[in-house]
């Protein structure tokens, strides 16, 4: 039938024409497929129904992800079924949130042991003005890293850049156009899920109570004993366990920000016997030394600090939350004296600087117990 130029039928439609095309399509901004009239129309209809079913099944699986409060990994798995090239979701601090990478392209050369982009590549990106400009782009664009070209779609939340979707570019221009459309579609769902959770990396829910109590204690507030025992019990921890407090700050050798929203869950996922919170301009880590021995942890800690360009102060061992305020001051002293004496190490232990502090300041405001080992 004839369709007028002002008809609503043009909206959100794809037209398929056989043979000669009516000139009305030259005046309308719409999608048009032109097929050889020798193709049976029944075959075209069957192919269209198959394509529709293919994407409809993907749509159902995405809806299920949202209905069941699943995470970004399941969401990316849904889109991995319709992408014909490796796909990755990366946050603003260059950590991989989820992958749909059957070929292992990202894991082979573009990912380190901490599931982040290798630091030498991060340095290359943050020093590239073209990359900095690309972070403001709203559409799909291309970026080449280590001789591999990626299709990228930036992700935003409340106007702020939060990460990006990346797909390995194909040699076929047609395939790339297909994947560009898919990236736009996938980005909408990722941003919706981010709005729901408020972050990419979900912290362990069993730590919620301990997070709150640790923040209160660091602020100097008292913590009810019953609540503390309950919070520790959720993790099978005890007040009698031995603990260390670690304060992490951005290394002053580098002009970097502290990505606490990402580093806290990243650390808790990597080491199950830690509880991490942001406090002032630092990241505070409570380590259960009865379950994860400091001697075993220190080499891994140094690697984590180096990868994330952080410096850390480590307290002495203590028991119970009553020792957290003392331990916090010990981490401050370790960082202050350690960085002043030699800024090259990634972490500084209070034990190594306690005598220096006494010689400089005397006992000062620190009580005797802050120096004594209290039976350790």
Tab-separated table of C-alpha atoms in Angstrom:
chain	number	residue	atom	x	y	z
A	1	UNK	CA	0.000	0.000	0.000
A	2	UNK	CA	1.025	3.623	-0.385
A	3	UNK	CA	2.500	5.260	2.701
A	4	UNK	CA	2.473	9.045	3.000
A	5	UNK	CA	5.518	11.005	4.094
A	6	UNK	CA	3.761	11.993	7.321
A	7	UNK	CA	2.732	8.431	8.215
A	8	UNK	CA	3.654	6.999	11.621
A	9	UNK	CA	4.456	3.697	9.896
A	10	UNK	CA	7.949	4.993	9.106
A	11	UNK	CA	8.864	5.106	12.781
A	12	UNK	CA	11.030	2.270	14.134
A	13	UNK	CA	10.581	0.143	11.016
A	14	UNK	CA	12.927	-1.724	8.733
A	15	UNK	CA	11.624	-1.994	5.170
A	16	UNK	CA	12.484	-4.864	2.856
A	17	UNK	CA	12.082	-4.226	-0.850
A	18	UNK	CA	12.233	-6.688	-3.728
A	19	UNK	CA	13.564	-5.412	-7.006
A	20	UNK	CA	13.157	-1.726	-7.819
A	21	UNK	CA	12.949	0.723	-4.903
A	22	UNK	CA	10.300	3.417	-4.668
A	23	UNK	CA	11.835	6.900	-4.663
A	24	UNK	CA	9.967	7.747	-1.445
A	25	UNK	CA	12.770	6.000	0.440
A	26	UNK	CA	15.193	8.671	-0.750
A	27	UNK	CA	13.191	11.228	1.256
A	28	UNK	CA	12.732	9.225	4.448
A	29	UNK	CA	15.295	8.532	7.187
A	30	UNK	CA	14.687	4.848	7.726
A	31	UNK	CA	16.403	1.481	7.343
A	32	UNK	CA	15.983	-0.236	4.000
A	33	UNK	CA	17.063	-3.672	2.791
A	34	UNK	CA	16.970	-4.289	-0.934
A	35	UNK	CA	16.839	-7.933	-2.049
A	36	UNK	CA	16.989	-9.616	-5.404
A	37	UNK	CA	13.403	-10.386	-6.406
A	38	UNK	CA	14.444	-13.931	-7.321
A	39	UNK	CA	14.713	-14.766	-3.584
A	40	UNK	CA	11.485	-16.480	-2.491
A	41	UNK	CA	9.553	-14.272	-0.118
A	42	UNK	CA	8.760	-17.276	2.076
A	43	UNK	CA	12.498	-17.861	2.577
A	44	UNK	CA	12.989	-14.205	3.571
A	45	UNK	CA	10.141	-14.477	6.085
A	46	UNK	CA	11.575	-17.674	7.583
A	47	UNK	CA	15.041	-16.084	7.887
A	48	UNK	CA	13.557	-13.026	9.570
A	49	UNK	CA	11.663	-15.165	12.059
A	50	UNK	CA	14.880	-17.062	12.878
A	51	UNK	CA	16.803	-13.817	13.441
A	52	UNK	CA	13.977	-12.439	15.585
A	53	UNK	CA	13.900	-15.594	17.703
A	54	UNK	CA	17.706	-15.458	18.074
A	55	UNK	CA	17.587	-11.976	19.619
A	56	UNK	CA	14.353	-12.628	21.488
A	57	UNK	CA	15.985	-15.516	23.372
A	58	UNK	CA	18.881	-13.229	24.276
A	59	UNK	CA	16.361	-10.636	25.485
A	60	UNK	CA	14.678	-13.218	27.712
A	61	UNK	CA	18.023	-14.184	29.246
A	62	UNK	CA	18.858	-10.510	29.942
A	63	UNK	CA	15.440	-10.016	31.574
A	64	UNK	CA	16.111	-13.069	33.744
A	65	UNK	CA	19.443	-11.570	34.850
A	66	UNK	CA	17.659	-8.426	36.040
A	67	UNK	CA	14.719	-10.267	37.608
A	68	UNK	CA	16.983	-12.566	39.639
A	69	UNK	CA	19.458	-9.835	40.651
A	70	UNK	CA	22.340	-11.596	38.970
A	71	UNK	CA	25.632	-9.812	38.382
A	72	UNK	CA	27.605	-8.319	35.493
A	73	UNK	CA	29.179	-11.687	34.697
A	74	UNK	CA	25.802	-13.223	33.816
A	75	UNK	CA	24.848	-10.108	31.859
A	76	UNK	CA	28.031	-10.275	29.789
A	77	UNK	CA	27.477	-13.977	29.213
A	78	UNK	CA	24.104	-13.150	27.635
A	79	UNK	CA	25.703	-10.713	25.191
A	80	UNK	CA	28.555	-13.094	24.518
A	81	UNK	CA	26.038	-15.317	22.706
A	82	UNK	CA	25.343	-12.700	20.046
A	83	UNK	CA	28.812	-11.139	19.735
A	84	UNK	CA	31.048	-12.826	17.193
A	85	UNK	CA	34.179	-11.304	18.736
A	86	UNK	CA	35.673	-11.182	22.276
A	87	UNK	CA	33.928	-8.710	24.588
A	88	UNK	CA	35.077	-7.159	27.888
A	89	UNK	CA	33.595	-4.894	30.537
A	90	UNK	CA	36.263	-2.753	32.232
A	91	UNK	CA	35.876	-0.235	35.055
A	92	UNK	CA	37.442	3.228	35.273
A	93	UNK	CA	40.492	1.878	37.121
A	94	UNK	CA	41.310	-0.603	34.322
A	95	UNK	CA	40.038	-3.684	36.189
A	96	UNK	CA	38.050	-6.273	34.253
A	97	UNK	CA	34.537	-6.621	35.646
A	98	UNK	CA	33.439	-9.424	33.293
A	99	UNK	CA	34.463	-11.069	30.023
A	100	UNK	CA	32.795	-12.903	27.156
A	101	UNK	CA	36.019	-14.160	25.638
A	102	UNK	CA	35.910	-17.707	24.313
A	103	UNK	CA	39.135	-17.120	22.380
A	104	UNK	CA	41.036	-15.790	25.386
A	105	UNK	CA	42.146	-12.673	23.498
A	106	UNK	CA	41.948	-10.414	26.557
A	107	UNK	CA	43.533	-12.945	28.914
A	108	UNK	CA	46.441	-13.425	26.502
A	109	UNK	CA	48.480	-10.247	26.891
A	110	UNK	CA	45.828	-7.766	28.066
A	111	UNK	CA	45.268	-9.050	31.605
A	112	UNK	CA	47.507	-9.647	34.609
A	113	UNK	CA	47.037	-11.988	37.583
A	114	UNK	CA	44.822	-9.461	39.356
A	115	UNK	CA	42.391	-9.342	36.397
A	116	UNK	CA	43.444	-5.818	35.501
A	117	UNK	CA	45.142	-4.300	32.486
A	118	UNK	CA	48.942	-4.673	32.885
A	119	UNK	CA	50.504	-1.579	34.438
A	120	UNK	CA	52.727	-0.787	31.456
A	121	UNK	CA	49.611	-0.566	29.274
A	122	UNK	CA	47.834	1.546	31.900
A	123	UNK	CA	50.782	3.952	31.895
A	124	UNK	CA	50.610	4.096	28.108
A	125	UNK	CA	46.908	4.935	28.199
A	126	UNK	CA	46.932	7.575	30.907
A	127	UNK	CA	49.816	9.391	29.192
A	128	UNK	CA	48.061	9.391	25.804
A	129	UNK	CA	46.085	12.622	25.206
A	130	UNK	CA	43.961	10.825	22.591
A	131	UNK	CA	42.848	8.313	25.203
A	132	UNK	CA	41.998	11.064	27.687
A	133	UNK	CA	39.849	12.784	25.044
A	134	UNK	CA	38.143	9.504	24.147
A	135	UNK	CA	36.752	9.127	27.701
A	136	UNK	CA	34.181	11.843	26.978
A	137	UNK	CA	32.810	10.260	23.779
A	138	UNK	CA	29.185	9.095	23.858
A	139	UNK	CA	29.086	6.824	20.808
A	140	UNK	CA	31.095	3.818	19.660
A	141	UNK	CA	34.678	4.597	18.669
A	142	UNK	CA	37.882	2.690	17.891
A	143	UNK	CA	41.114	2.673	19.886
A	144	UNK	CA	44.317	0.771	19.122
A	145	UNK	CA	46.438	-0.691	21.918
A	146	UNK	CA	49.451	-2.952	21.354
A	147	UNK	CA	48.568	-3.232	17.636
A	148	UNK	CA	45.068	-4.523	18.439
A	149	UNK	CA	42.090	-2.352	17.496
A	150	UNK	CA	39.085	-2.309	19.805
A	151	UNK	CA	35.545	-1.053	19.381
A	152	UNK	CA	34.755	0.906	22.551
A	153	UNK	CA	31.620	2.306	24.139
A	154	UNK	CA	32.072	4.484	27.245
A	155	UNK	CA	29.776	3.983	30.225
A	156	UNK	CA	28.459	6.830	32.357
A	157	UNK	CA	26.560	7.175	35.619
A	158	UNK	CA	25.171	10.562	36.683
A	159	UNK	CA	27.336	12.164	34.027
A	160	UNK	CA	30.553	10.551	35.300
A	161	UNK	CA	32.730	8.117	33.343
A	162	UNK	CA	32.622	4.717	35.092
A	163	UNK	CA	34.172	2.346	32.557
A	164	UNK	CA	33.755	0.965	29.081
A	165	UNK	CA	32.673	-1.969	26.957
A	166	UNK	CA	35.364	-3.193	24.572
A	167	UNK	CA	35.055	-5.603	21.646
A	168	UNK	CA	37.951	-6.734	19.463
A	169	UNK	CA	37.550	-5.193	16.010
A	170	UNK	CA	36.980	-7.529	13.054
A	171	UNK	CA	38.512	-7.374	9.573
A	172	UNK	CA	35.021	-7.219	8.061
A	173	UNK	CA	33.498	-3.681	8.042
A	174	UNK	CA	30.028	-5.241	8.010
A	175	UNK	CA	30.764	-7.275	11.152
A	176	UNK	CA	32.094	-4.150	12.844
A	177	UNK	CA	28.876	-2.258	12.055
A	178	UNK	CA	26.932	-5.145	13.575
A	179	UNK	CA	29.054	-5.098	16.730
A	180	UNK	CA	28.783	-1.323	17.051
A	181	UNK	CA	25.000	-1.652	17.232
A	182	UNK	CA	25.342	-4.442	19.793
A	183	UNK	CA	27.706	-2.356	21.929
A	184	UNK	CA	25.140	0.427	22.065
A	185	UNK	CA	22.467	-2.071	23.100
A	186	UNK	CA	24.649	-3.774	25.709
A	187	UNK	CA	25.817	-0.448	27.181
A	188	UNK	CA	22.232	0.509	27.995
A	189	UNK	CA	21.768	-2.641	30.066
A	190	UNK	CA	25.153	-2.313	31.801
A	191	UNK	CA	24.382	1.269	32.837
A	192	UNK	CA	20.975	0.186	34.157
A	193	UNK	CA	22.584	-2.560	36.240
A	194	UNK	CA	25.219	-0.130	37.532
A	195	UNK	CA	22.436	2.240	38.588
A	196	UNK	CA	20.881	-0.601	40.550
A	197	UNK	CA	24.033	-1.721	42.387
A	198	UNK	CA	25.971	1.563	42.519
A	199	UNK	CA	29.261	-0.176	41.681
A	200	UNK	CA	30.777	-2.808	39.405
A	201	UNK	CA	32.494	-4.906	42.079
A	202	UNK	CA	30.077	-6.248	44.636
A	203	UNK	CA	31.459	-6.553	48.162
A	204	UNK	CA	30.839	-9.667	50.249
A	205	UNK	CA	27.483	-9.082	52.016
A	206	UNK	CA	28.668	-11.011	55.082
A	207	UNK	CA	31.132	-8.167	55.678
A	208	UNK	CA	28.490	-5.413	55.806
A	209	UNK	CA	28.184	-5.316	59.611
A	210	UNK	CA	31.938	-5.401	60.126
A	211	UNK	CA	32.395	-2.606	57.573
A	212	UNK	CA	30.061	-0.397	59.609
A	213	UNK	CA	31.709	-1.205	62.941
A	214	UNK	CA	35.198	-0.666	61.554
A	215	UNK	CA	34.206	2.778	60.235
A	216	UNK	CA	32.702	3.699	63.627
A	217	UNK	CA	35.799	2.562	65.506
A	218	UNK	CA	38.140	4.486	63.207
A	219	UNK	CA	36.062	7.621	63.914
A	220	UNK	CA	36.535	7.072	67.650
A	221	UNK	CA	33.028	5.802	68.415
A	222	UNK	CA	32.427	2.943	70.832
A	223	UNK	CA	31.143	-0.364	69.486
A	224	UNK	CA	28.633	-2.522	71.460
A	225	UNK	CA	30.218	-5.851	72.323
A	226	UNK	CA	27.196	-7.878	71.220
A	227	UNK	CA	27.161	-6.274	67.748
A	228	UNK	CA	30.897	-6.817	67.385
A	229	UNK	CA	30.668	-10.502	68.317
A	230	UNK	CA	27.805	-10.954	65.847
A	231	UNK	CA	29.695	-9.203	63.016
A	232	UNK	CA	32.834	-11.249	63.654
A	233	UNK	CA	30.762	-14.423	63.934
A	234	UNK	CA	29.389	-13.889	60.412
A	235	UNK	CA	32.945	-14.490	59.195
A	236	UNK	CA	33.844	-17.141	61.779
A	237	UNK	CA	36.226	-14.575	63.297
A	238	UNK	CA	36.721	-13.983	67.032
A	239	UNK	CA	37.728	-11.146	69.368
A	240	UNK	CA	40.574	-13.410	70.465
A	241	UNK	CA	42.029	-13.574	66.944
A	242	UNK	CA	45.187	-11.612	66.186
A	243	UNK	CA	44.706	-8.625	63.870
A	244	UNK	CA	46.744	-6.108	61.901
A	245	UNK	CA	45.576	-2.755	60.575
A	246	UNK	CA	46.954	-1.543	57.252
A	247	UNK	CA	46.560	2.000	55.974
A	248	UNK	CA	46.932	2.506	52.224
A	249	UNK	CA	47.385	5.837	50.473
A	250	UNK	CA	48.173	6.811	46.872
A	251	UNK	CA	51.940	6.664	46.446
A	252	UNK	CA	53.263	10.212	46.355
A	253	UNK	CA	55.728	9.117	43.690
A	254	UNK	CA	52.783	9.154	41.322
A	255	UNK	CA	49.963	11.608	40.718
A	256	UNK	CA	47.147	9.107	41.231
A	257	UNK	CA	43.759	9.019	42.926
A	258	UNK	CA	42.590	6.402	45.423
A	259	UNK	CA	39.874	4.298	43.769
A	260	UNK	CA	38.440	3.036	47.061
A	261	UNK	CA	35.101	2.019	45.500
A	262	UNK	CA	36.952	-0.549	43.402
A	263	UNK	CA	39.963	-1.373	45.563
A	264	UNK	CA	37.964	-2.348	48.667
A	265	UNK	CA	35.981	-5.191	47.062
A	266	UNK	CA	38.975	-6.122	44.892
A	267	UNK	CA	41.107	-6.690	47.976
A	268	UNK	CA	38.388	-8.539	49.882
A	269	UNK	CA	37.837	-10.829	46.921
A	270	UNK	CA	41.549	-11.523	46.585
A	271	UNK	CA	42.087	-12.137	50.331
A	272	UNK	CA	39.080	-13.575	52.158
A	273	UNK	CA	40.511	-12.749	55.593
A	274	UNK	CA	40.418	-8.970	55.148
A	275	UNK	CA	37.850	-6.234	55.760
A	276	UNK	CA	38.382	-2.953	53.872
A	277	UNK	CA	36.807	0.491	54.230
A	278	UNK	CA	37.586	4.008	53.044
A	279	UNK	CA	38.515	6.425	55.849
A	280	UNK	CA	39.378	10.051	55.157
A	281	UNK	CA	41.786	9.901	52.210
A	282	UNK	CA	43.001	6.383	52.937
A	283	UNK	CA	42.012	2.771	52.482
A	284	UNK	CA	41.964	0.918	55.816
A	285	UNK	CA	42.375	-2.861	55.832
A	286	UNK	CA	41.723	-5.050	58.862
A	287	UNK	CA	43.663	-8.293	58.396
A	288	UNK	CA	42.883	-11.371	60.477
A	289	UNK	CA	46.426	-12.495	61.275
A	290	UNK	CA	45.211	-15.707	62.904
A	291	UNK	CA	43.845	-16.902	59.570
A	292	UNK	CA	46.241	-15.223	57.131
A	293	UNK	CA	49.770	-14.940	58.507
A	294	UNK	CA	51.541	-11.651	57.855
A	295	UNK	CA	54.730	-13.365	56.685
A	296	UNK	CA	52.762	-15.084	53.930
A	297	UNK	CA	50.735	-11.986	53.135
A	298	UNK	CA	53.521	-9.372	52.816
A	299	UNK	CA	54.883	-10.494	49.401
A	300	UNK	CA	51.367	-10.501	47.932
A	301	UNK	CA	50.650	-7.138	49.554
A	302	UNK	CA	53.748	-5.608	47.947
A	303	UNK	CA	52.577	-6.785	44.531
A	304	UNK	CA	49.069	-5.411	45.107
A	305	UNK	CA	50.456	-2.033	46.203
A	306	UNK	CA	52.815	-1.838	43.237
A	307	UNK	CA	50.066	-2.729	40.760
A	308	UNK	CA	47.731	-0.074	42.175
A	309	UNK	CA	50.418	2.557	42.897
A	310	UNK	CA	49.771	2.641	46.644
A	311	UNK	CA	51.925	2.932	49.757
A	312	UNK	CA	50.956	1.272	53.055
A	313	UNK	CA	51.661	1.514	56.766
A	314	UNK	CA	51.283	-1.691	58.818
A	315	UNK	CA	50.489	-1.726	62.542
A	316	UNK	CA	51.665	-4.177	65.150
A	317	UNK	CA	49.606	-7.231	65.917
A	318	UNK	CA	46.702	-6.664	68.368
A	319	UNK	CA	43.582	-8.391	69.661
A	320	UNK	CA	40.043	-7.020	69.837
A	321	UNK	CA	38.623	-3.784	68.479
A	322	UNK	CA	39.950	-1.842	71.476
A	323	UNK	CA	43.338	-1.846	69.774
A	324	UNK	CA	42.187	-0.334	66.477
A	325	UNK	CA	42.690	3.325	67.445
A	326	UNK	CA	46.230	2.545	68.620
A	327	UNK	CA	46.866	0.578	65.446
A	328	UNK	CA	45.578	3.450	63.310
A	329	UNK	CA	48.113	5.840	64.858
A	330	UNK	CA	50.830	3.247	64.325
A	331	UNK	CA	50.042	3.092	60.603
A	332	UNK	CA	50.215	6.901	60.423
A	333	UNK	CA	53.622	6.895	62.112
A	334	UNK	CA	54.933	4.108	59.883
A	335	UNK	CA	53.881	5.957	56.726
A	336	UNK	CA	55.161	9.331	57.929
A	337	UNK	CA	58.598	8.141	59.028
A	338	UNK	CA	58.930	5.482	56.362
A	339	UNK	CA	58.231	7.807	53.440
A	340	UNK	CA	60.551	10.437	54.946
A	341	UNK	CA	63.394	7.950	55.431
A	342	UNK	CA	63.108	6.068	52.130
A	343	UNK	CA	60.149	6.406	49.780
A	344	UNK	CA	61.079	3.456	47.558
A	345	UNK	CA	59.440	0.578	49.549
A	346	UNK	CA	55.747	-0.072	48.956
A	347	UNK	CA	54.898	-0.724	52.616
A	348	UNK	CA	56.253	0.359	56.017
A	349	UNK	CA	55.910	-1.599	59.276
A	350	UNK	CA	55.492	0.260	62.552
A	351	UNK	CA	57.905	-2.187	64.207
A	352	UNK	CA	60.679	-0.809	61.994
A	353	UNK	CA	60.069	2.824	62.997
A	354	UNK	CA	58.836	2.725	66.616
A	355	UNK	CA	62.309	3.369	68.077
A	356	UNK	CA	62.912	6.278	65.659
A	357	UNK	CA	59.601	7.818	66.735
A	358	UNK	CA	60.472	7.538	70.444
A	359	UNK	CA	63.858	9.158	69.866
A	360	UNK	CA	62.265	12.040	67.942
A	361	UNK	CA	59.086	12.651	69.939
A	362	UNK	CA	59.468	10.750	73.184
A	363	UNK	CA	56.449	8.790	74.327
A	364	UNK	CA	54.269	11.842	73.593
A	365	UNK	CA	50.598	11.103	73.255
A	366	UNK	CA	51.198	7.391	72.743
A	367	UNK	CA	50.527	5.163	75.724
A	368	UNK	CA	52.994	2.548	76.842
A	369	UNK	CA	50.824	-0.208	75.406
A	370	UNK	CA	51.263	1.236	71.949
A	371	UNK	CA	54.911	0.292	72.094
A	372	UNK	CA	54.662	-2.856	74.185
A	373	UNK	CA	53.827	-6.080	72.454
A	374	UNK	CA	51.157	-6.952	75.057
A	375	UNK	CA	52.188	-10.596	75.227
A	376	UNK	CA	52.947	-11.139	71.561
